[in-house]
Short mmCIF file of C-alpha atoms and ligand atoms in Angstrom, two decimals:
data_model
loop_
_atom_site.label_atom_id
_atom_site.label_comp_id
_atom_site.label_asym_id
_atom_site.label_seq_id
_atom_site.Cartn_x
_atom_site.Cartn_y
_atom_site.Cartn_z
CA MET Q 100 -28.09 4.05 16.29
CA LYS Q 101 -25.98 6.19 14.75
CA SER Q 102 -24.92 9.90 16.00
CA ILE Q 103 -24.59 13.39 14.01
CA VAL Q 104 -23.18 16.34 15.57
CA ILE Q 105 -24.28 19.21 13.15
CA LEU Q 106 -22.21 22.62 12.47
CA VAL Q 107 -23.54 25.66 12.07
CA SER Q 108 -23.00 29.31 11.81
CA GLY Q 109 -26.45 31.18 11.53
CA ARG Q 110 -30.11 30.76 11.03
CA GLY Q 111 -29.85 27.06 10.34
CA SER Q 112 -33.36 26.21 8.65
CA ASN Q 113 -30.73 23.00 7.73
CA MET Q 114 -30.53 21.46 10.68
CA GLU Q 115 -33.79 22.62 11.35
CA ALA Q 116 -34.97 20.33 9.37
CA ILE Q 117 -32.88 17.56 10.02
CA VAL Q 118 -34.32 18.32 13.69
CA ARG Q 119 -37.99 17.99 12.77
CA ALA Q 120 -37.44 14.78 10.30
CA ALA Q 121 -37.37 13.17 13.27
CA ILE Q 122 -34.70 10.43 11.55
CA PRO Q 123 -35.15 7.15 13.08
CA ASN Q 124 -31.77 5.53 14.71
CA LEU Q 125 -30.71 8.76 14.82
CA ARG Q 126 -29.50 10.45 17.76
CA ILE Q 127 -28.50 14.23 17.36
CA ALA Q 128 -25.20 14.47 19.43
CA ALA Q 129 -24.91 18.34 19.36
CA VAL Q 130 -25.37 21.55 17.49
CA ILE Q 131 -22.30 23.56 17.62
CA SER Q 132 -21.58 27.12 15.72
CA ASN Q 133 -19.02 29.51 15.12
CA ARG Q 134 -21.19 32.00 16.35
CA PRO Q 135 -22.61 32.91 19.59
CA HIS Q 136 -25.57 34.07 18.91
CA ALA Q 137 -26.11 31.92 15.97
CA GLN Q 138 -30.01 31.60 15.19
CA GLY Q 139 -30.10 27.75 15.28
CA LEU Q 140 -27.93 27.23 18.36
CA ALA Q 141 -31.74 28.57 20.62
CA PHE Q 142 -33.78 26.28 18.53
CA ALA Q 143 -31.52 23.67 18.89
CA ALA Q 144 -31.56 23.59 22.61
CA SER Q 145 -35.46 24.18 22.65
CA HIS Q 146 -35.94 20.82 21.36
CA GLY Q 147 -32.96 19.21 23.62
CA ILE Q 148 -30.13 19.46 22.14
CA SER Q 149 -26.71 19.96 23.81
CA THR Q 150 -25.34 22.92 22.01
CA ALA Q 151 -22.02 24.29 22.05
CA VAL Q 152 -19.74 27.83 20.71
CA VAL Q 153 -16.42 27.38 19.81
CA ASP Q 154 -15.65 31.44 18.44
CA HIS Q 155 -13.46 31.59 15.30
CA THR Q 156 -12.68 35.17 16.75
CA ALA Q 157 -11.38 34.02 19.45
CA TYR Q 158 -8.24 32.20 17.64
CA PRO Q 159 -5.05 33.48 16.27
CA ASP Q 160 -5.57 31.22 12.90
CA ARG Q 161 -7.49 28.31 11.06
CA THR Q 162 -4.75 25.15 12.34
CA ARG Q 163 -6.17 26.62 15.95
CA PHE Q 164 -9.57 27.23 15.71
CA ASP Q 165 -9.78 24.16 13.61
CA ALA Q 166 -8.27 22.14 16.28
CA ALA Q 167 -10.31 23.58 19.22
CA LEU Q 168 -13.65 22.68 17.14
CA ALA Q 169 -12.81 18.88 15.93
CA ALA Q 170 -12.23 18.90 19.77
CA ALA Q 171 -15.83 20.05 20.76
CA ILE Q 172 -16.85 17.28 17.99
CA ASP Q 173 -15.32 14.32 19.09
CA LEU Q 174 -16.35 14.71 22.92
CA HIS Q 175 -19.58 13.58 21.25
CA GLN Q 176 -17.75 10.40 18.77
CA PRO Q 177 -20.22 11.01 16.23
CA ASP Q 178 -20.45 9.00 13.41
CA LEU Q 179 -21.21 11.45 11.09
CA VAL Q 180 -20.45 15.43 10.65
CA VAL Q 181 -23.20 17.71 8.83
CA LEU Q 182 -22.16 21.15 7.67
CA ALA Q 183 -25.37 23.00 7.70
CA GLY Q 184 -24.25 26.45 6.94
CA PHE Q 185 -21.42 26.74 7.98
CA MET Q 186 -19.48 29.60 7.00
CA ARG Q 187 -15.52 28.52 7.89
CA VAL Q 188 -13.13 27.00 5.50
CA LEU Q 189 -11.94 24.09 6.97
CA THR Q 190 -8.01 23.55 7.35
CA ASP Q 191 -7.54 19.98 5.03
CA ASP Q 192 -6.34 18.09 8.56
CA PHE Q 193 -9.85 18.84 10.28
CA VAL Q 194 -11.61 17.68 6.81
CA ARG Q 195 -8.37 14.06 6.60
CA HIS Q 196 -9.64 13.71 9.86
CA TYR Q 197 -13.64 13.88 9.35
CA THR Q 198 -12.72 11.44 5.87
CA GLY Q 199 -16.38 10.08 4.96
CA ARG Q 200 -17.93 11.45 7.06
CA LEU Q 201 -18.44 14.87 7.03
CA ILE Q 202 -21.04 16.06 4.80
CA ASN Q 203 -22.08 19.53 3.64
CA ILE Q 204 -25.25 20.81 1.30
CA HIS Q 205 -24.35 23.78 -0.68
CA PRO Q 206 -26.50 25.93 -2.88
CA SER Q 207 -25.61 25.41 -6.78
CA LEU Q 208 -25.74 22.22 -9.14
CA LEU Q 209 -22.31 20.79 -7.94
CA PRO Q 210 -19.69 21.40 -9.99
CA ALA Q 211 -21.21 24.29 -11.33
CA PHE Q 212 -20.79 27.37 -8.81
CA PRO Q 213 -18.83 26.36 -6.11
CA GLY Q 214 -18.07 29.10 -3.60
CA LEU Q 215 -20.37 32.08 -2.53
CA HIS Q 216 -23.18 34.09 -4.29
CA THR Q 217 -24.33 31.17 -5.98
CA HIS Q 218 -27.55 32.18 -7.15
CA ARG Q 219 -26.79 35.74 -8.08
CA ARG Q 220 -24.43 33.70 -10.14
CA ALA Q 221 -26.59 31.46 -11.99
CA LEU Q 222 -28.71 34.27 -12.98
CA GLU Q 223 -25.74 35.86 -14.31
CA ALA Q 224 -24.57 32.50 -16.38
CA GLY Q 225 -28.23 32.48 -17.48
CA VAL Q 226 -28.55 28.53 -16.25
CA ARG Q 227 -32.06 27.03 -16.74
CA VAL Q 228 -32.41 25.01 -14.11
CA HIS Q 229 -30.21 25.14 -10.63
CA GLY Q 230 -30.39 23.55 -7.22
CA ALA Q 231 -28.67 22.48 -4.58
CA THR Q 232 -25.91 19.68 -3.70
CA VAL Q 233 -25.39 17.42 -0.68
CA HIS Q 234 -21.52 15.91 -1.22
CA PHE Q 235 -18.88 14.41 1.34
CA VAL Q 236 -16.38 16.85 1.80
CA THR Q 237 -12.95 17.01 0.85
CA PRO Q 238 -9.79 19.63 1.01
CA THR Q 239 -10.69 21.23 -2.24
CA LEU Q 240 -13.85 23.38 -1.79
CA ASP Q 241 -17.28 22.12 -2.66
CA CYS Q 242 -15.80 19.03 -4.71
CA GLY Q 243 -15.62 15.74 -2.62
CA PRO Q 244 -18.32 13.00 -3.72
CA ILE Q 245 -22.08 13.96 -4.18
CA ILE Q 246 -24.61 11.87 -2.41
CA VAL Q 247 -27.75 13.52 -3.55
CA GLN Q 248 -28.99 16.76 -6.03
CA ALA Q 249 -32.01 18.23 -5.89
CA VAL Q 250 -33.08 20.40 -9.23
CA VAL Q 251 -35.27 23.43 -9.77
CA PRO Q 252 -36.56 25.70 -12.80
CA VAL Q 253 -34.88 29.09 -13.28
CA ARG Q 254 -37.83 30.90 -13.84
CA PRO Q 255 -37.39 34.88 -16.21
CA ASP Q 256 -38.62 36.88 -13.73
CA ASP Q 257 -36.54 35.22 -11.05
CA ASP Q 258 -34.38 37.06 -8.60
CA GLU Q 259 -31.84 36.18 -5.91
CA ALA Q 260 -33.96 35.55 -3.19
CA ARG Q 261 -37.02 33.97 -4.76
CA LEU Q 262 -34.26 31.57 -6.45
CA ALA Q 263 -33.11 31.59 -3.03
CA ALA Q 264 -36.05 29.93 -2.08
CA ARG Q 265 -37.31 27.70 -4.62
CA VAL Q 266 -33.74 25.85 -3.82
CA LEU Q 267 -34.05 26.03 -0.31
CA GLU Q 268 -37.42 24.85 -0.21
CA GLN Q 269 -35.51 21.80 -1.86
CA GLU Q 270 -32.40 21.56 0.97
CA HIS Q 271 -34.56 21.15 3.47
CA ARG Q 272 -35.35 17.74 1.57
CA ILE Q 273 -32.25 16.24 -0.02
CA TYR Q 274 -30.49 16.77 3.85
CA PRO Q 275 -32.80 14.92 5.88
CA GLN Q 276 -32.67 11.99 3.15
CA ALA Q 277 -29.20 11.72 2.60
CA VAL Q 278 -28.82 11.99 6.34
CA ARG Q 279 -31.27 8.77 6.89
CA TRP Q 280 -29.12 7.32 3.80
CA PHE Q 281 -26.13 7.23 5.90
CA VAL Q 282 -28.25 6.21 9.26
CA ASP Q 283 -29.10 3.39 7.11
CA GLY Q 284 -26.33 2.53 5.74
CA ARG Q 285 -27.30 2.78 2.42
CA VAL Q 286 -24.29 5.35 1.43
CA ALA Q 287 -20.60 4.58 0.01
CA ILE Q 288 -18.05 6.07 -1.59
CA GLY Q 289 -16.88 2.96 -4.38
CA ALA Q 290 -13.61 2.59 -5.42
CA ASP Q 291 -14.09 4.98 -8.36
CA GLY Q 292 -14.46 8.27 -6.36
CA ARG Q 293 -18.15 8.41 -6.72
CA VAL Q 294 -20.95 7.93 -4.20
CA ALA Q 295 -22.99 4.70 -4.29
CA ILE Q 296 -26.75 4.82 -2.87
CA ALA Q 297 -27.83 1.06 -1.87
CA ASN Q 298 -31.40 0.04 -2.14
CA ALA Q 299 -33.32 -0.25 1.29
CA HIS Q 300 -32.79 -4.81 0.47
CA GLN Q 301 -29.51 -4.21 -0.05
CA ALA Q 302 -28.79 -1.92 3.14
CA ALA Q 303 -31.05 -4.48 5.52
CA ALA Q 304 -28.56 -7.31 3.79
CA GLY Q 305 -25.90 -5.71 5.41
CA TRP Q 306 -24.27 -3.98 1.77
CA SER Q 307 -20.69 -2.55 1.86
CA VAL Q 308 -19.15 -0.25 -0.46
CA PRO Q 309 -19.95 -3.00 -3.90
CA PRO Q 310 -18.59 -2.65 -7.48
CA LEU Q 311 -21.18 0.64 -8.69
CA GLU Q 312 -22.38 -1.87 -12.00
CA GLU Q 313 -23.85 -4.02 -9.19
CA VAL Q 314 -26.03 -1.16 -7.41
CA SER Q 315 -29.63 -0.97 -8.07
CA GLY Q 316 -32.48 1.56 -7.16
C1 GRF Z 604 -27.83 27.13 2.85
O1 GRF Z 604 -28.39 28.39 1.84
C2 GRF Z 604 -27.31 25.91 2.63
O2 GRF Z 604 -27.76 25.26 1.41
C3 GRF Z 604 -25.59 26.71 2.15
O3 GRF Z 604 -26.02 27.96 3.77
C4 GRF Z 604 -27.26 27.84 3.56
C5 GRF Z 604 -27.49 27.81 5.29
O4 GRF Z 604 -28.85 28.34 5.04
N1 GRF Z 604 -24.57 26.49 2.23
P1 GRF Z 604 -29.47 27.69 6.90
O5 GRF Z 604 -28.09 28.06 7.67
O6 GRF Z 604 -29.59 26.13 6.56
O7 GRF Z 604 -30.76 28.15 7.06
#
């Protein structure tokens, strides 16, 4: 059994997708928000998941907010911390505290379009494909080892909302997938800093961080 804590700031549809996926051997220990009125909190509570708020406006600086947030997370001793539309930049200390057990979903095909307004920027750049990325979080924003990506076409008549909706549909598919891989012990960061995904066979045999060239499937 693995446990996770999910951090949200708003709508929480990715958190919802992870909850609805009912991943075997996964316990969602808590959903925590920096915003008291985040929509996602109500959904989590209605599904019997414990919720908490660490309101960033109550703290004088990022360091103290992040310390309070880490304390709220660590109460649950999660195996993995899942950022799901958590709209706060985290301090390096916070990120290092969760090295290898902090993941994020970003609405672009990283390393293209890190940061905000990814759909607008994709349209402005005229890219033909766009998508979403699940990655480990490292101190450099939107830059950590990539676990899984999904690609969508950009259509000539797309606007930001249409493109965002097409990407979001894929987010709801790949985020639960990535969490499932983690729970099944199939995700590891190799010596070269890239993520390796074991196949089910290797995972069952107690696979751990093999050299990348030995990983298949
Ligand atoms: C998603 O597009 C996610 O990729 C980004 O923020 C949005 C959050 O949406 N990080 P939701 O709160 O999961 O509905």
